[in-house]
Short mmCIF file of C-alpha atoms in Angstrom, two decimals:
data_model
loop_
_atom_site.label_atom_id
_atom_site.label_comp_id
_atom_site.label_asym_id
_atom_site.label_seq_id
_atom_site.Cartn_x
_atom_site.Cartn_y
_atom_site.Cartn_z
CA UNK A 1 0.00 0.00 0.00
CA UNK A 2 2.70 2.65 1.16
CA UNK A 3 4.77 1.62 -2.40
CA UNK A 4 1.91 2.11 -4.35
CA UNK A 5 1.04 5.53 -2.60
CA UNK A 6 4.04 6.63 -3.05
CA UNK A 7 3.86 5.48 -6.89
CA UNK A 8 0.90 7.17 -7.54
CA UNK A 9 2.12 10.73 -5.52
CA UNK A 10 5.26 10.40 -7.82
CA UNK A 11 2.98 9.60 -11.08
CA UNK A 12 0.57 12.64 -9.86
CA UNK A 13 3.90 15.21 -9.80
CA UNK A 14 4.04 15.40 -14.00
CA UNK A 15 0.23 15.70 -14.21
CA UNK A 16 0.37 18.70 -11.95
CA UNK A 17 3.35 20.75 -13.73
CA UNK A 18 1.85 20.36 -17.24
CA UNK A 19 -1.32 21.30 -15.53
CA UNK A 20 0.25 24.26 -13.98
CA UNK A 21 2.28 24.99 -17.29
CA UNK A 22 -1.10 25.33 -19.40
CA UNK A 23 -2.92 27.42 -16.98
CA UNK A 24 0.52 29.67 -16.67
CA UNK A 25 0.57 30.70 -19.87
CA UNK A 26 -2.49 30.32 -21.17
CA UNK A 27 -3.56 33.15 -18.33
CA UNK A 28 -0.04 35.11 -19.25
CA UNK A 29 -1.24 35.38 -23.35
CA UNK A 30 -5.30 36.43 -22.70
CA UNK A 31 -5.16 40.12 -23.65
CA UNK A 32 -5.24 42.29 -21.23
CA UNK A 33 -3.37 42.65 -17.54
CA UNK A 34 -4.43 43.25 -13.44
CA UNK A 35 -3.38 46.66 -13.98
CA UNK A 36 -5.49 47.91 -16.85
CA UNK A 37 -8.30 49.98 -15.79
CA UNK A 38 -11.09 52.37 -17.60
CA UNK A 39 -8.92 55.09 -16.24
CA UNK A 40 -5.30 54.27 -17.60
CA UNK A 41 -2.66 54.64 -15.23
CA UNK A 42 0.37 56.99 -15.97
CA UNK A 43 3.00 55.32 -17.91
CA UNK A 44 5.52 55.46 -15.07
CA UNK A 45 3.28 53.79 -12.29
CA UNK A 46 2.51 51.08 -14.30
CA UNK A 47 6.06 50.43 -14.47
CA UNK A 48 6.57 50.94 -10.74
CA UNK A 49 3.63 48.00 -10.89
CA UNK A 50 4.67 45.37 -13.01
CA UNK A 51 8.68 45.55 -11.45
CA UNK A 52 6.79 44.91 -8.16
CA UNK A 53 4.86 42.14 -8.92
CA UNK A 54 8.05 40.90 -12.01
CA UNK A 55 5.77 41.22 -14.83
CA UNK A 56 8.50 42.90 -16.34
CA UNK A 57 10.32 39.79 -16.23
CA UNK A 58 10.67 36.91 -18.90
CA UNK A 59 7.99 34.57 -19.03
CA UNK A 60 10.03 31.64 -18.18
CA UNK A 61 11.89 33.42 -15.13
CA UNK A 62 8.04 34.75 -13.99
CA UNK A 63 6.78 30.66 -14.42
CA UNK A 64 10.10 29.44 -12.43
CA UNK A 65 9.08 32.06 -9.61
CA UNK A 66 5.58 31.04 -9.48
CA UNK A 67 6.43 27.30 -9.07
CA UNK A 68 9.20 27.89 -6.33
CA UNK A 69 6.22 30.08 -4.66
CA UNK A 70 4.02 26.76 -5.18
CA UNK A 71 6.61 24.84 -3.52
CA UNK A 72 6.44 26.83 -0.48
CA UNK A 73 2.41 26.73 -0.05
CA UNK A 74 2.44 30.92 -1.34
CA UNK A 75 -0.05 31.54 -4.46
CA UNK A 76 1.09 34.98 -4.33
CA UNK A 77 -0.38 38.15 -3.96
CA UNK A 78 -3.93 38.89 -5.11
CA UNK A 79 -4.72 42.05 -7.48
CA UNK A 80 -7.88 42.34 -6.57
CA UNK A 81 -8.35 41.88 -3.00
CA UNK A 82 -5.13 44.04 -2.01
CA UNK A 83 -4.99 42.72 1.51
CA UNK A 84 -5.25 38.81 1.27
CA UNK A 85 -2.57 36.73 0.02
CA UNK A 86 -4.60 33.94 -3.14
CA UNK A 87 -3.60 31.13 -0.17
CA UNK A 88 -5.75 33.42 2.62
CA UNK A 89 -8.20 33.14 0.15
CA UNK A 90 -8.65 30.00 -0.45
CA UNK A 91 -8.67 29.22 3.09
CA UNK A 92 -11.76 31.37 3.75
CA UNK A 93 -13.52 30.33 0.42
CA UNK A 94 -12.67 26.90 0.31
CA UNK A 95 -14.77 25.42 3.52
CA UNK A 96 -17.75 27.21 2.20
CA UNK A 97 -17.57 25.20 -1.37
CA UNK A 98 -16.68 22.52 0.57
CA UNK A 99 -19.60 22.03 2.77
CA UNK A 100 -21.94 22.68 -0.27
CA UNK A 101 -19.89 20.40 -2.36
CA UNK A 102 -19.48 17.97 0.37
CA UNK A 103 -23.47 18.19 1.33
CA UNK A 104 -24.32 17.52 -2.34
CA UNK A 105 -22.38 14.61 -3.43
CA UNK A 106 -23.52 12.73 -0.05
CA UNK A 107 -27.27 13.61 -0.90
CA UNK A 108 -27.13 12.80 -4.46
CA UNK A 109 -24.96 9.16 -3.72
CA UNK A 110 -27.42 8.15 -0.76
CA UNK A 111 -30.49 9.28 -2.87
CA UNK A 112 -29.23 8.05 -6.20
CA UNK A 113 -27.87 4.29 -5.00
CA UNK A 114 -31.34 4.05 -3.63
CA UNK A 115 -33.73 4.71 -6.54
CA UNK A 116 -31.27 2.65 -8.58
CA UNK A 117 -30.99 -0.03 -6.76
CA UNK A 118 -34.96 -0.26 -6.73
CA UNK A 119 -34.94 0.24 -10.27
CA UNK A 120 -33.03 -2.29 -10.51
CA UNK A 121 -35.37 -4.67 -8.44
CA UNK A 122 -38.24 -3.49 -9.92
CA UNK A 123 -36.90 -3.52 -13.60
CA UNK A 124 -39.20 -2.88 -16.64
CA UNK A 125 -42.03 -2.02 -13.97
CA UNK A 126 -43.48 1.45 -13.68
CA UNK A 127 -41.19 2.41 -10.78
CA UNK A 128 -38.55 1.85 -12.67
CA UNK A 129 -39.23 3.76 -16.08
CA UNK A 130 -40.13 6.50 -13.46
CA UNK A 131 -36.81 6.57 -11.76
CA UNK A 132 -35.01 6.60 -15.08
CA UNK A 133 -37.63 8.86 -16.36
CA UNK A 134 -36.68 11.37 -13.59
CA UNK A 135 -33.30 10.63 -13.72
CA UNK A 136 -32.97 11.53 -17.44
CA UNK A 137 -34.15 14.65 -16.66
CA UNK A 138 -32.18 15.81 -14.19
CA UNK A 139 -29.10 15.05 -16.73
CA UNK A 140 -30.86 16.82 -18.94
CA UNK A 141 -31.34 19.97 -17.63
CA UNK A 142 -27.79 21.94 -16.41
CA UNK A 143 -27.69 23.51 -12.61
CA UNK A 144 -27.41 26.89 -13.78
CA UNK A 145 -30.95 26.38 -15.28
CA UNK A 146 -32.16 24.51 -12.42
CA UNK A 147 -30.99 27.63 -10.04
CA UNK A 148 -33.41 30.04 -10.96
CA UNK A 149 -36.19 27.71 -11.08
CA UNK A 150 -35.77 26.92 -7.64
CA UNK A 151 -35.27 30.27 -6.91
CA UNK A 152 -38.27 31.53 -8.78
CA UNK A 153 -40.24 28.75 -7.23
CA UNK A 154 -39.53 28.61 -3.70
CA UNK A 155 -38.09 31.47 -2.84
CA UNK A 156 -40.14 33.91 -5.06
CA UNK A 157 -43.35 32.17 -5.25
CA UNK A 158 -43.72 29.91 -2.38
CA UNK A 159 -41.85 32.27 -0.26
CA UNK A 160 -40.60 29.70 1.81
CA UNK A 161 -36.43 29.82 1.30
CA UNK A 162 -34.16 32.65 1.19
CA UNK A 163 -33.38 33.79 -2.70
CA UNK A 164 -29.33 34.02 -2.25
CA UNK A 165 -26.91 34.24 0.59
CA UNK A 166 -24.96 32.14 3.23
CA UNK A 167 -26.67 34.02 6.17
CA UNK A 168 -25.43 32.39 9.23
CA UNK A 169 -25.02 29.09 7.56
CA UNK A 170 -28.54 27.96 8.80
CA UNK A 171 -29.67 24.94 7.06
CA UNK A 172 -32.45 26.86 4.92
CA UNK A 173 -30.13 28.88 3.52
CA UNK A 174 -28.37 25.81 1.78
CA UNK A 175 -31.09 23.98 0.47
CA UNK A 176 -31.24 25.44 -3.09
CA UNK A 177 -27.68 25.66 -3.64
CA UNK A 178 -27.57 21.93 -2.44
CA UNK A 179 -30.74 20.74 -4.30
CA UNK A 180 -28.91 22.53 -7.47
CA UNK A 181 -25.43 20.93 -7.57
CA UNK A 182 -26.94 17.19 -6.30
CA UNK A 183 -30.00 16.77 -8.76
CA UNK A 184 -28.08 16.09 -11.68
CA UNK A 185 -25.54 13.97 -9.81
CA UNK A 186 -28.50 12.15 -8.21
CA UNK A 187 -29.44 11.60 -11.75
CA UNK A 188 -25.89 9.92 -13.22
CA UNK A 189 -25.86 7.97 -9.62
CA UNK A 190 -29.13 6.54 -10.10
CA UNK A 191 -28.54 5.59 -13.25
CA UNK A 192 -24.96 4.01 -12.75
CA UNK A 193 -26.18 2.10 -10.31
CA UNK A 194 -28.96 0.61 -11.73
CA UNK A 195 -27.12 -0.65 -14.45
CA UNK A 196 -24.47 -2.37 -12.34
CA UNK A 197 -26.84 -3.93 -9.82
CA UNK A 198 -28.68 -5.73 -12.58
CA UNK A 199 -25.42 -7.49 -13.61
CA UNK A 200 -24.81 -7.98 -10.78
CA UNK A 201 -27.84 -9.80 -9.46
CA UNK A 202 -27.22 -11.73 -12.18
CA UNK A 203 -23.95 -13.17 -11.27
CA UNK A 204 -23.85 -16.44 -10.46
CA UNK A 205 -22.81 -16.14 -6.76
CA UNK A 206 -26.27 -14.04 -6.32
CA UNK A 207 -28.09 -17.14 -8.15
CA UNK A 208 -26.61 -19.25 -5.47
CA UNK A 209 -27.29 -17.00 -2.67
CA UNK A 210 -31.35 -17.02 -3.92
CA UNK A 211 -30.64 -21.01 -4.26
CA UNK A 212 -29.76 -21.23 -0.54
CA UNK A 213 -33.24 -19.45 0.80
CA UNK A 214 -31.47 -16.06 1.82
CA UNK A 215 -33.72 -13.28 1.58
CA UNK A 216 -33.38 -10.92 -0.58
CA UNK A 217 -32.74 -7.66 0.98
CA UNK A 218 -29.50 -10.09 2.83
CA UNK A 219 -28.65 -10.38 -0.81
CA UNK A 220 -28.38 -7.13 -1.66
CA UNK A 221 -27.03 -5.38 1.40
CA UNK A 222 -24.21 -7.94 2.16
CA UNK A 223 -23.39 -9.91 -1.42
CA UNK A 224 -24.60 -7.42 -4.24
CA UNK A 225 -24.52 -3.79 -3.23
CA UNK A 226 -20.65 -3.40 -2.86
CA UNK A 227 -19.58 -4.88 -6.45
CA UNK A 228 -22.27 -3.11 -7.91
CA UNK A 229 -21.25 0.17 -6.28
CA UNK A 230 -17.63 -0.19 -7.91
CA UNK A 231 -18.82 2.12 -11.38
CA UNK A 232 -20.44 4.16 -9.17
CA UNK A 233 -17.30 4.85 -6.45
CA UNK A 234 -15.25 4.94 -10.23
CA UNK A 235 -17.38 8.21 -11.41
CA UNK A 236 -17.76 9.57 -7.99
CA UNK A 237 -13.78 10.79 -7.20
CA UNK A 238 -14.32 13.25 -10.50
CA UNK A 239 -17.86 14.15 -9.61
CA UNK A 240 -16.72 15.40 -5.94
CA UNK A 241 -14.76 17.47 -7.73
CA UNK A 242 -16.74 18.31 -10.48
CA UNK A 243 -19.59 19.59 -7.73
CA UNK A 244 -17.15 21.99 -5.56
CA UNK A 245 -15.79 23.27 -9.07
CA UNK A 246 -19.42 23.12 -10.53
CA UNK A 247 -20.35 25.34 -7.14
CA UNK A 248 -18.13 28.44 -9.43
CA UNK A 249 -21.68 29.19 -10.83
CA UNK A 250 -24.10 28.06 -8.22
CA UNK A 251 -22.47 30.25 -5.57
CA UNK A 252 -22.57 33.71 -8.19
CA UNK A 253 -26.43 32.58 -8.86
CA UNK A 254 -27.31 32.21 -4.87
CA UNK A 255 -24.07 35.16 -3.88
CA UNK A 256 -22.44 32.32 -1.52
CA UNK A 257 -19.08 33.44 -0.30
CA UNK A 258 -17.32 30.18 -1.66
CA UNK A 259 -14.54 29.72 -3.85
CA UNK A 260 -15.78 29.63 -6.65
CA UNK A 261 -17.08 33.26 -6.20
CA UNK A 262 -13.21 34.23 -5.71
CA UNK A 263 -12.88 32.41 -9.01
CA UNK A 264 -15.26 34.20 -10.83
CA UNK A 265 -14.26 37.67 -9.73
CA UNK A 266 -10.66 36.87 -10.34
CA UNK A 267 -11.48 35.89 -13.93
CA UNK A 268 -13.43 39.12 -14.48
CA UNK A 269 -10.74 41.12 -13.03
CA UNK A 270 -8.37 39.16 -14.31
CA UNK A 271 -6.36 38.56 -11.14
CA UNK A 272 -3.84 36.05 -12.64
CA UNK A 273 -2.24 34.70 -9.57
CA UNK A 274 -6.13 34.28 -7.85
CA UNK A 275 -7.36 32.63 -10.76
CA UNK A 276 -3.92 30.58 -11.20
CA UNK A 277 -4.14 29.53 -6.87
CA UNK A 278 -7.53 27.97 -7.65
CA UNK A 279 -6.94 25.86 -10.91
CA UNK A 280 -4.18 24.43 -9.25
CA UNK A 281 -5.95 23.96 -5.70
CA UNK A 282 -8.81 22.13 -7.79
CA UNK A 283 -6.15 20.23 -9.80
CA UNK A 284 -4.75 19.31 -6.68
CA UNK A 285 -8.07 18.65 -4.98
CA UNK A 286 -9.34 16.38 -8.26
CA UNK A 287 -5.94 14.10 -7.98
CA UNK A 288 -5.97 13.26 -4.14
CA UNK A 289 -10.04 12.63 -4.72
CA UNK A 290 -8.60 10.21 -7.52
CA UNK A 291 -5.95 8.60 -5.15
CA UNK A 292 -8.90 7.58 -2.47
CA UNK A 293 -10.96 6.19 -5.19
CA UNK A 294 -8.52 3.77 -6.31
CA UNK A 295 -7.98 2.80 -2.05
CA UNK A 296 -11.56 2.50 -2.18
CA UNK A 297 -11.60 -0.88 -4.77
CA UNK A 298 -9.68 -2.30 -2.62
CA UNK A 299 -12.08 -2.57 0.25
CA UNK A 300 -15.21 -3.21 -2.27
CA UNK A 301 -13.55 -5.62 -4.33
CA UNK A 302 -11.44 -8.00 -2.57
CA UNK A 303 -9.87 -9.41 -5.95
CA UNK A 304 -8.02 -5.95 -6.46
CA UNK A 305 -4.88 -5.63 -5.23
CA UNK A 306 -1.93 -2.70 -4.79
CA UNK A 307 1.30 -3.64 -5.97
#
C-alpha cells in the first residue's frame, strides 16, 4: 500500500506541472493585464507595478518564480483583494464550497444508489421507467438552469427559502444551492447504479445466494450492493470534484461566499495569480479525490490488489 502511494504521488507530480504549465501561460497570453483599468494609469506607475509584482520579467523566469512560490504553499499576492494573500483566500472560500460540495455529493450518492438499486429490483415495472424517467431529466437539464427555477419557485413564489446568501449558515439557507449541484448527480448515480446492480444480481454467486433461501434484501445489502457500487465509487472521485468546481456558478447565482465566487471575480478582473491559486488547488483537490478512489476498490472488491 505505502509503495503504491508513493507510486501514484510520484505519477501525480508530472500531471500537476503540465497542468500548472497550461494554466501559466495560457492566463499570461489572454489580452489584457491586473493593472489595466477604464482610467489608464500613468506610464511610469505602471512600471513601478509590473517591477513589483516581475511582470517585467521573462515569461520563463516569472513561471520558475511562481512554481518555487508553489513549492512553499504561497499563491502569491492577489490584485484584486489588495490585503489577502490567493492562499488566505482560499482558506476562507474553500470550507464554504466545501460544505456545499461535500453536502451535495452525499445527498445525491445516498439518494441516487437508492432509486437505482430499486430500479433495478423493480426492472421494466413502472417504478422503474419513473426513476429513469426522472433521472434523465435531471441530466438533462444543467444547474445553472435549475438555479433560478428553484429560486423563482420557492423562494419567489412559495416564499418559503431565502433567494441568495450564506446568512449564518442555517440549514435553509443551503437547500437550493444543495438541491442545485446534487439533482443532476442524483441523476448519473441513479442511473450508474442501476445498471451495475442488474449485472450484478445476475452473477452467479447471487443465483446461489437465492438457491440457498437467503432473503433478498440479505442479498443485496451484504453480497450485491458493494460490487455493484464499484462504477459508481469509479465516477464519484471526479464528480466530488466536479460539484465543488461546478459550485463556481451556483455560488454567483445564490451570492455564496465560496470559492468559486473568488474564481469568478478573479477571472473578471483578471487577477492572474487568484485565478492561477484555484486551478491548481482544484487540480490538486481532483488528484488526491482520484488517489482515495482507487484505495476504495480495494475494500469493495477484494480481488483488487496494490502492488
Amino acid at each position: 500500500m505505502l509503495r503504491y502511494s508513493l507510486r501514484r504521488f510520484l505519477g501525480a507530480i508530472p500531471t500537476l506541472l503540465v497542468l500548472i504549465a497550461l494554466a501559466f501561460f495560457m492566463i499570461r497570453t489572454a489580452p489584457g493585464g491586473p493593472f489595466d483599468q477604464e482610467r489608464a494609469l500613468p506610464p511610469e506607475i505602471e512600471a513601478n507595478l509590473r517591477a513589483a509584482y516581475h511582470f517585467d520579467e521573462p515569461l520563463y523566469r516569472q513561471f520558475g518564480r511562481y512554481l518555487f512560490g508553489i513549492l512553499r504553499g504561497d499563491f502569491g499576492p492577489s490584485f484584486q483583494y489588495r490585503d489577502f494573500t490567493v492562499t488566505e483566500l482560499i482558506a476562507t472560500g474553500f470550507p464554504v464550497s466545501l460544505r456545499l460540495g461535500g453536502t451535495a455529493i452525499l445527498l445525491a450518492f445516498v439518494l441516487g444508489v437508492g432509486a437505482g438499486s430499486i430500479a433495478a429490483l423493480r426492472q421494466n415495472t413502472p417504478t422503474d421507467y419513473a426513476v429513469m424517467s426522472v433521472s434523465m431529466t435531471g441530466i438533462s437539464i444543467p444547474n445553472f438552469v435549475m438555479a433560478p427555477v428553484l429560486v423563482l419557485v420557492f423562494a419567489v413564489y412559495l416564499g418559503w427559502l431565502p433567494a441568495g446568501g450564506l446568512g449564518d449558515g442555517a440549514i435553509r439557507n443551503m437547500i437550493l444551492p444543495v438541491t442545485a449541484l446534487a439533482l443532476p448527480q442524483l441523476a448519473y448515480i441513479a442511473r450508474l447504479t442501476r445498471a451495475s446492480m442488474i449485472e450484478v444480481l445476475r452473477s452467479n454467486f447471487v443465483r446461489t445466494a437465492k438457491a440457498q433461501g437467503l432473503p433478498m434484501r440479505t442479498i443485496l445489502l451484504h453480497h450485491a450492493l458493494k460490487p455493484a457500487l464499484l462504477p459508481v465509487v469509479s465516477y464519484l472521485g471526479p464528480a466530488t470534484a466536479s460539484v465543488i468546481t461546478g459550485s463556481v456558478v451556483i455560488e454567483q447565482i445564490f451570492g455564496v461566499p465560496g470559492i468559486g465566487r473568488f474564481f469568478v471575480q478573479g477571472a473578471l478582473n483578471r487577477d492572474y495569480t487568484l485565478v492561477m491559486g484555484v486551478v491548481v488547488f482544484y487540480g490538486i483537490l481532483i488528484i488526491l479525490l482520484n488517489f482515495l478512489v482507487d484505495l476504495a476498490y480495494a475494500w469493495l472488491d477484494p480481488k483488487v490488489k496494490y502492488s
